[in-house]
Tab-separated table of C-alpha atoms in Angstrom:
chain	number	residue	atom	x	y	z
A	1	MET	CA	-0.151	0.165	0.073
A	2	LYS	CA	3.119	2.420	0.826
A	3	LYS	CA	4.681	1.973	-2.190
A	4	ASN	CA	1.447	2.198	-4.442
A	5	LEU	CA	0.520	5.504	-2.495
A	6	ILE	CA	3.862	7.064	-3.136
A	7	ALA	CA	3.994	6.035	-7.078
A	8	GLU	CA	0.790	7.327	-7.972
A	9	LEU	CA	1.822	10.725	-5.987
A	10	GLN	CA	4.853	10.883	-7.584
A	11	ASP	CA	3.583	9.716	-11.131
A	12	GLY	CA	1.229	12.530	-10.980
A	13	ASN	CA	-1.928	11.433	-9.862
A	14	SER	CA	-3.613	15.004	-9.142
A	15	ASN	CA	-6.966	13.205	-8.177
A	16	ILE	CA	-5.314	10.874	-5.555
A	17	LEU	CA	-3.459	14.097	-4.352
A	18	SER	CA	-6.438	16.347	-3.875
A	19	ASN	CA	-8.478	13.532	-2.070
A	20	LEU	CA	-5.469	12.880	0.160
A	21	ILE	CA	-5.290	16.066	1.050
A	22	SER	CA	-9.279	16.522	1.826
A	23	ALA	CA	-8.858	13.498	3.952
A	24	VAL	CA	-5.804	14.839	6.076
A	25	GLU	CA	-7.748	18.128	6.028
A	26	ASN	CA	-10.730	16.513	7.497
A	27	GLY	CA	-8.350	14.014	10.251
A	28	LEU	CA	-9.171	11.207	8.485
A	29	ALA	CA	-5.794	10.002	7.094
A	30	ALA	CA	-3.357	9.647	9.845
A	31	LYS	CA	-1.895	6.574	8.698
A	32	GLN	CA	-1.365	7.486	5.125
A	33	TYR	CA	0.231	10.792	6.228
A	34	SER	CA	2.580	8.997	8.249
A	35	GLU	CA	3.361	6.721	5.176
A	36	ILE	CA	4.327	9.421	2.682
A	37	TYR	CA	6.008	11.830	5.195
A	38	PRO	CA	9.468	10.755	4.803
A	39	TYR	CA	9.294	11.714	1.122
A	40	SER	CA	8.524	15.260	1.684
A	41	HIS	CA	12.000	16.870	2.517
A	42	ASP	CA	13.546	17.698	-0.688
A	43	THR	CA	11.029	20.405	-1.769
A	44	VAL	CA	12.059	24.266	-1.420
A	45	ARG	CA	9.568	26.044	0.459
A	46	ILE	CA	8.312	29.372	-0.155
A	47	GLY	CA	6.049	31.876	1.751
A	48	ILE	CA	4.306	34.954	0.107
A	49	THR	CA	2.583	37.017	2.667
A	50	GLY	CA	1.301	40.656	2.870
A	51	PRO	CA	-1.646	42.770	3.060
A	52	PRO	CA	-4.580	42.007	1.119
A	53	GLY	CA	-4.762	43.736	-2.300
A	54	ALA	CA	-1.138	43.486	-2.180
A	55	GLY	CA	-0.808	41.649	-5.358
A	56	LYS	CA	0.265	38.474	-3.983
A	57	SER	CA	-1.833	35.844	-6.501
A	58	THR	CA	-0.523	37.721	-9.349
A	59	LEU	CA	2.822	37.611	-8.398
A	60	ILE	CA	2.787	34.042	-7.668
A	61	ASN	CA	1.231	33.387	-11.084
A	62	GLN	CA	4.282	34.932	-12.767
A	63	LEU	CA	6.613	33.195	-10.569
A	64	ILE	CA	4.670	29.745	-11.618
A	65	THR	CA	5.438	31.038	-15.408
A	66	LEU	CA	9.491	31.530	-14.531
A	67	ILE	CA	9.445	28.024	-12.419
A	68	ARG	CA	7.953	25.972	-15.153
A	69	ASN	CA	9.924	27.474	-18.014
A	70	GLU	CA	13.304	26.255	-16.253
A	71	ASP	CA	10.850	22.722	-16.449
A	72	LYS	CA	10.766	22.505	-12.632
A	73	SER	CA	7.398	21.466	-11.195
A	74	VAL	CA	5.348	23.340	-8.576
A	75	GLY	CA	2.572	23.231	-6.070
A	76	VAL	CA	1.066	26.435	-4.383
A	77	ILE	CA	-1.099	26.692	-0.980
A	78	SER	CA	-3.594	29.632	-1.152
A	79	VAL	CA	-4.811	30.070	2.272
A	80	ASP	CA	-8.266	32.221	2.107
A	81	PRO	CA	-10.742	33.417	4.691
A	82	THR	CA	-13.347	31.005	5.374
A	83	SER	CA	-16.963	30.853	4.461
A	84	PRO	CA	-18.602	30.738	7.665
A	85	PHE	CA	-21.953	28.727	5.580
A	86	SER	CA	-19.249	26.003	3.842
A	87	GLY	CA	-16.126	26.218	5.470
A	88	GLY	CA	-14.268	26.603	2.740
A	89	ALA	CA	-12.129	29.410	1.086
A	90	ILE	CA	-14.071	32.262	-0.114
A	91	LEU	CA	-11.677	33.740	-2.406
A	92	GLY	CA	-10.259	30.769	-4.368
A	93	ASP	CA	-7.188	32.116	-5.625
A	94	ARG	CA	-7.213	29.313	-8.125
A	95	VAL	CA	-9.044	31.344	-10.190
A	96	ARG	CA	-6.539	33.717	-10.824
A	97	MET	CA	-3.921	31.017	-11.917
A	98	ASN	CA	-6.274	29.407	-14.513
A	99	GLN	CA	-3.804	29.570	-17.103
A	100	HIS	CA	-1.992	27.018	-15.363
A	101	ALA	CA	-4.861	24.633	-14.188
A	102	LEU	CA	-4.087	21.967	-17.176
A	103	ASP	CA	-0.525	21.729	-16.355
A	104	PRO	CA	0.347	18.346	-14.843
A	105	ASP	CA	3.366	20.026	-13.111
A	106	VAL	CA	1.435	22.461	-11.202
A	107	PHE	CA	-0.632	21.571	-8.387
A	108	ILE	CA	-2.773	24.333	-6.834
A	109	ARG	CA	-4.641	23.978	-3.554
A	110	SER	CA	-6.868	26.538	-1.843
A	111	MET	CA	-7.550	26.111	1.814
A	112	GLY	CA	-9.923	27.719	4.318
A	113	SER	CA	-8.191	29.388	7.389
A	114	ARG	CA	-11.099	27.816	9.413
A	115	GLY	CA	-10.835	30.873	12.037
A	116	GLU	CA	-6.769	30.136	12.603
A	117	MET	CA	-5.286	33.522	13.460
A	118	GLY	CA	-1.946	33.371	12.241
A	119	GLY	CA	-2.477	33.893	8.222
A	120	LEU	CA	-2.539	30.090	7.430
A	121	ALA	CA	-4.648	27.513	7.838
A	122	ARG	CA	-4.287	24.816	10.754
A	123	MET	CA	-3.228	21.834	8.616
A	124	THR	CA	-0.987	23.806	5.936
A	125	HIS	CA	2.420	22.079	6.962
A	126	GLN	CA	1.300	18.647	6.366
A	127	VAL	CA	-0.763	19.997	3.384
A	128	ALA	CA	2.460	21.182	2.089
A	129	ASP	CA	4.352	17.426	3.195
A	130	ILE	CA	1.775	15.954	0.992
A	131	ILE	CA	2.161	17.840	-2.143
A	132	ALA	CA	6.092	17.946	-1.478
A	133	SER	CA	6.272	14.013	-1.037
A	134	SER	CA	4.466	13.872	-4.884
A	135	GLY	CA	7.992	15.266	-6.010
A	136	LYS	CA	7.278	18.763	-6.409
A	137	ASP	CA	10.354	20.763	-6.860
A	138	ILE	CA	8.705	24.079	-5.341
A	139	ILE	CA	6.106	24.995	-2.933
A	140	LEU	CA	4.661	28.327	-2.643
A	141	VAL	CA	2.458	29.494	0.050
A	142	GLU	CA	-0.030	32.248	-0.209
A	143	THR	CA	-1.369	33.452	3.223
A	144	ILE	CA	-4.486	35.630	3.856
A	145	GLY	CA	-3.171	38.786	4.282
A	146	VAL	CA	-3.843	39.924	7.613
A	147	GLY	CA	-0.701	41.997	8.877
A	148	GLN	CA	1.076	41.528	11.863
A	149	VAL	CA	-0.002	38.664	13.132
A	150	GLU	CA	1.157	36.336	10.298
A	151	ALA	CA	4.166	35.410	11.827
A	152	GLU	CA	2.998	31.691	11.655
A	153	ILE	CA	4.155	31.725	7.820
A	154	ILE	CA	7.951	31.149	9.268
A	155	GLN	CA	7.051	27.762	10.513
A	156	ASN	CA	5.550	26.605	7.550
A	157	VAL	CA	8.289	27.622	4.925
A	158	ASP	CA	12.322	27.848	3.943
A	159	MET	CA	12.016	31.504	3.288
A	160	THR	CA	9.446	34.362	3.483
A	161	VAL	CA	8.675	36.821	0.859
A	162	VAL	CA	6.728	39.921	2.076
A	163	ILE	CA	4.688	41.765	-0.503
A	164	LEU	CA	3.849	45.523	-0.191
A	165	VAL	CA	2.707	48.468	-2.031
A	166	PRO	CA	3.186	52.063	-2.409
A	167	GLU	CA	0.080	52.922	-0.225
A	168	SER	CA	2.004	50.682	2.703
A	169	GLY	CA	3.988	53.703	3.745
A	170	ASP	CA	1.810	54.477	6.731
A	171	ASP	CA	1.812	50.729	7.917
A	172	ILE	CA	5.113	50.203	7.985
A	173	GLN	CA	5.825	51.272	11.617
A	174	PHE	CA	2.952	48.850	12.462
A	175	MET	CA	4.804	45.894	11.123
A	176	LYS	CA	7.649	46.270	12.534
A	177	ALA	CA	6.929	43.747	15.247
A	178	GLY	CA	5.694	41.858	12.638
A	179	PRO	CA	6.439	40.733	8.650
A	180	VAL	CA	9.514	43.252	8.849
A	181	GLU	CA	11.044	41.076	11.533
A	182	TYR	CA	10.616	37.934	10.003
A	183	GLY	CA	10.769	38.534	5.958
A	184	ASP	CA	13.525	37.129	4.369
A	185	LEU	CA	13.004	39.261	1.020
A	186	PHE	CA	10.561	42.438	0.648
A	187	VAL	CA	8.732	43.527	-2.779
A	188	ILE	CA	7.360	46.569	-3.068
A	189	ASN	CA	4.474	45.389	-5.626
A	190	LYS	CA	2.593	48.047	-7.778
A	191	ALA	CA	5.715	49.973	-8.197
A	192	ASP	CA	4.060	51.994	-10.954
A	193	ARG	CA	2.460	53.989	-8.661
A	194	GLU	CA	3.447	57.008	-7.017
A	195	GLY	CA	5.263	56.461	-3.796
A	196	ALA	CA	7.137	53.064	-4.347
A	197	SER	CA	10.689	54.572	-4.217
A	198	ARG	CA	9.674	56.381	-0.924
A	199	VAL	CA	7.936	53.404	0.448
A	200	ALA	CA	10.885	51.229	-0.277
A	201	ALA	CA	13.676	53.888	1.160
A	202	VAL	CA	11.506	54.026	4.527
A	203	LEU	CA	11.075	50.003	4.375
A	204	ARG	CA	15.506	49.808	3.898
A	205	ASP	CA	15.555	52.051	7.062
A	206	TYR	CA	13.349	50.098	9.294
A	207	VAL	CA	14.976	46.476	7.862
A	208	SER	CA	18.538	47.937	8.686
A	209	ASP	CA	17.532	48.966	12.550
A	210	ALA	CA	15.174	45.177	12.593
A	211	PHE	CA	18.401	43.213	11.256
A	212	GLU	CA	20.824	44.911	13.010
A	213	GLY	CA	23.637	42.476	14.076
A	214	ARG	CA	22.018	39.426	12.044
A	215	SER	CA	23.934	37.481	9.385
A	216	TYR	CA	22.232	38.716	6.115
A	217	THR	CA	20.068	41.929	5.817
A	218	PRO	CA	16.905	41.115	3.345
A	219	GLU	CA	16.855	42.714	-0.140
A	220	ILE	CA	14.220	45.166	-1.187
A	221	LEU	CA	13.178	44.843	-4.405
A	222	LEU	CA	10.336	46.998	-6.788
A	223	SER	CA	7.904	44.727	-9.078
A	224	THR	CA	4.595	45.506	-11.493
A	225	ALA	CA	3.308	41.979	-11.216
A	226	THR	CA	0.545	42.732	-13.478
A	227	GLU	CA	3.358	43.860	-15.988
A	228	GLY	CA	5.866	40.917	-15.141
A	229	ASP	CA	8.131	43.322	-14.082
A	230	GLY	CA	10.816	42.597	-11.603
A	231	ILE	CA	9.472	39.187	-11.192
A	232	SER	CA	12.638	37.260	-12.442
A	233	GLU	CA	14.802	39.573	-10.204
A	234	ILE	CA	12.226	38.364	-7.414
A	235	TYR	CA	12.665	34.523	-8.558
A	236	LYS	CA	16.667	35.006	-8.689
A	237	GLN	CA	16.563	36.502	-5.106
A	238	CYS	CA	14.881	33.370	-3.698
A	239	TRP	CA	17.298	30.930	-5.142
A	240	ASN	CA	19.907	32.874	-3.854
A	241	PHE	CA	18.571	33.262	-0.496
A	242	ILE	CA	17.760	29.436	-0.499
A	243	ASP	CA	21.590	28.553	-1.879
A	244	ASN	CA	22.989	30.911	0.968
A	245	LEU	CA	21.122	29.015	3.564
A	246	LYS	CA	22.116	25.328	2.334
A	247	LYS	CA	25.632	26.687	2.475
A	248	SER	CA	25.491	28.229	5.782
A	249	GLY	CA	23.934	24.965	7.053
A	250	ASN	CA	21.287	27.836	8.256
A	251	LEU	CA	18.421	25.677	6.211
A	252	LYS	CA	18.945	22.651	8.349
A	253	ARG	CA	18.694	24.789	11.277
A	254	ARG	CA	15.386	26.169	10.150
A	255	ARG	CA	13.882	23.152	9.705
A	256	ARG	CA	15.025	21.617	12.676
A	257	ASN	CA	13.378	24.329	14.468
A	258	GLN	CA	10.024	23.991	12.561
A	259	TYR	CA	10.136	20.334	13.396
A	260	PHE	CA	10.778	21.210	16.830
A	261	SER	CA	7.698	23.499	17.090
A	262	ARG	CA	5.349	20.893	15.036
A	263	VAL	CA	6.031	18.733	17.757
A	264	ARG	CA	5.061	20.890	20.523
A	265	ASN	CA	2.128	21.861	18.733
A	266	ASN	CA	1.174	18.491	18.304
A	267	VAL	CA	1.492	17.223	21.790
A	268	ARG	CA	-0.819	20.427	22.990
A	269	ASP	CA	-3.656	19.155	20.142
A	270	GLU	CA	-3.052	16.021	21.174
A	271	LEU	CA	-3.538	16.603	25.084
A	272	GLU	CA	-6.551	19.196	24.124
A	273	LYS	CA	-8.347	16.565	22.389
A	274	ARG	CA	-7.894	13.903	25.230
A	275	PHE	CA	-8.887	16.350	27.660
A	276	TRP	CA	-12.026	17.395	26.346
A	277	THR	CA	-14.223	14.073	27.145
A	278	GLU	CA	-18.314	14.409	27.603
A	279	ASP	CA	-17.472	13.709	31.163
A	280	VAL	CA	-15.445	17.065	31.068
A	281	THR	CA	-17.785	18.935	29.102
A	282	GLY	CA	-20.697	18.513	31.158
A	283	ASP	CA	-18.586	19.251	34.345
A	284	LEU	CA	-17.963	22.518	32.692
A	285	GLU	CA	-21.795	23.010	32.081
A	286	LYS	CA	-22.212	22.504	35.601
A	287	LEU	CA	-19.865	24.830	36.584
A	288	ILE	CA	-21.454	27.653	34.371
A	289	SER	CA	-23.780	29.279	36.447
A	290	ASP	CA	-24.643	32.883	36.342
A	291	ASP	CA	-23.142	33.321	39.625
A	292	ASP	CA	-19.916	31.344	38.518
A	293	GLN	CA	-19.500	33.488	35.446
A	294	ARG	CA	-19.881	36.615	37.825
A	295	THR	CA	-17.327	35.293	40.633
A	296	HIS	CA	-15.013	32.847	38.847
A	297	SER	CA	-12.473	33.877	35.851
A	298	PRO	CA	-11.936	31.642	33.100
A	299	SER	CA	-8.698	30.687	34.280
A	300	ASP	CA	-10.430	29.699	38.007
A	301	THR	CA	-12.982	27.675	36.333
A	302	ALA	CA	-10.350	26.020	34.112
A	303	ARG	CA	-8.006	25.049	37.121
A	304	ARG	CA	-10.827	23.687	38.888
A	305	LEU	CA	-11.754	21.524	35.527
A	306	ILE	CA	-8.067	20.090	35.536
A	307	PRO	CA	-7.494	17.091	38.022
A	308	LYS	CA	-4.914	18.276	40.711
A	309	GLU	CA	-1.507	15.928	40.641
A	310	ASN	CA	-1.132	13.811	43.663
C-alpha cells in the first residue's frame, strides 16, 4: 500500500493528491500521512505574505511561469478567509491562476483558514508535506494577508517573501513587530504607482534597524506583477537566498526548529483532544452558572476542571 501510494503521487495523479489532502484536512488519513512524510523533505518551500490587495496571487502566477520555464514542478497553497456557511475558502485564488490549470506539473490548492489567526490554515504544513511527497520541486504558500499576526508562515516555509504596495508607507511602523521582523525578502509591488521608491527607502531604514547584528539584511525589490516587471529578479533572489541557507547550514537549522515547533503544537493538540471528554464537558456545563460567571474568572474555572496532581 505504501509503495503504491507514493508511486501514484509521484506519477502525477492529481486526483489521488487532492483526495489525500481533503482526508488529511478532515483528520481521516493519519496513517497515509505517516507513510508519505519521509518523502517530503527535498522540496523548497517559499512563503508569500503581505496585506490584502498587495497582488500576491498575481505575483505567484508570474513566478509559476518562471518556475515552469526552468522545467521545475510547483505546488501552490493559497490560504483564504473561510466561508461561515460552507467552511471553504471564500476567494479561491486558483481562479487567478487558470492558465496553469491544465499543466500536470502545477498543483494549486486553496484552503480555508477555518478561523486560524496566524494567516494560515491549521493543516497547512501537513498539506505542504503531501504536495512535497508528490515530487514537486517548489511549493509556494500564500497567506491570507491579515498583517501583523502572520508570523505562523515562518513555521511552514524555508524563506518568507513579504509583498507590500506604495500605499503601505503608513503601515510599516505597525508591521515592524510583525512581517518586517521575519521577512527574508521584501517586494514593493505595483511599483508603477506614485510613492514606491519612497516606501522602499522607509522600509530599508526599518529593515536595517530590525536586522542589525544578524548575519544578513534582506533585499528590497520593486515589481509590477501585472506587467511581469521585476519578477525575474524576485525569483533570482529567492534562489540565491535558499542557496546561501544551504551553504551556511541555516536551512537545516530552520527546518529543525520548525520540526521542534510542530511537535510541541501536536502535543498541545493531542492533550487538548484527550482532555475534552463528554464528562469534562458536562462538568463545565455544571460549573457555568450566572453566579460562577460573575465570581470565577475563566482561568479559575479551568483550574477547577484540571485534575490536581497527587
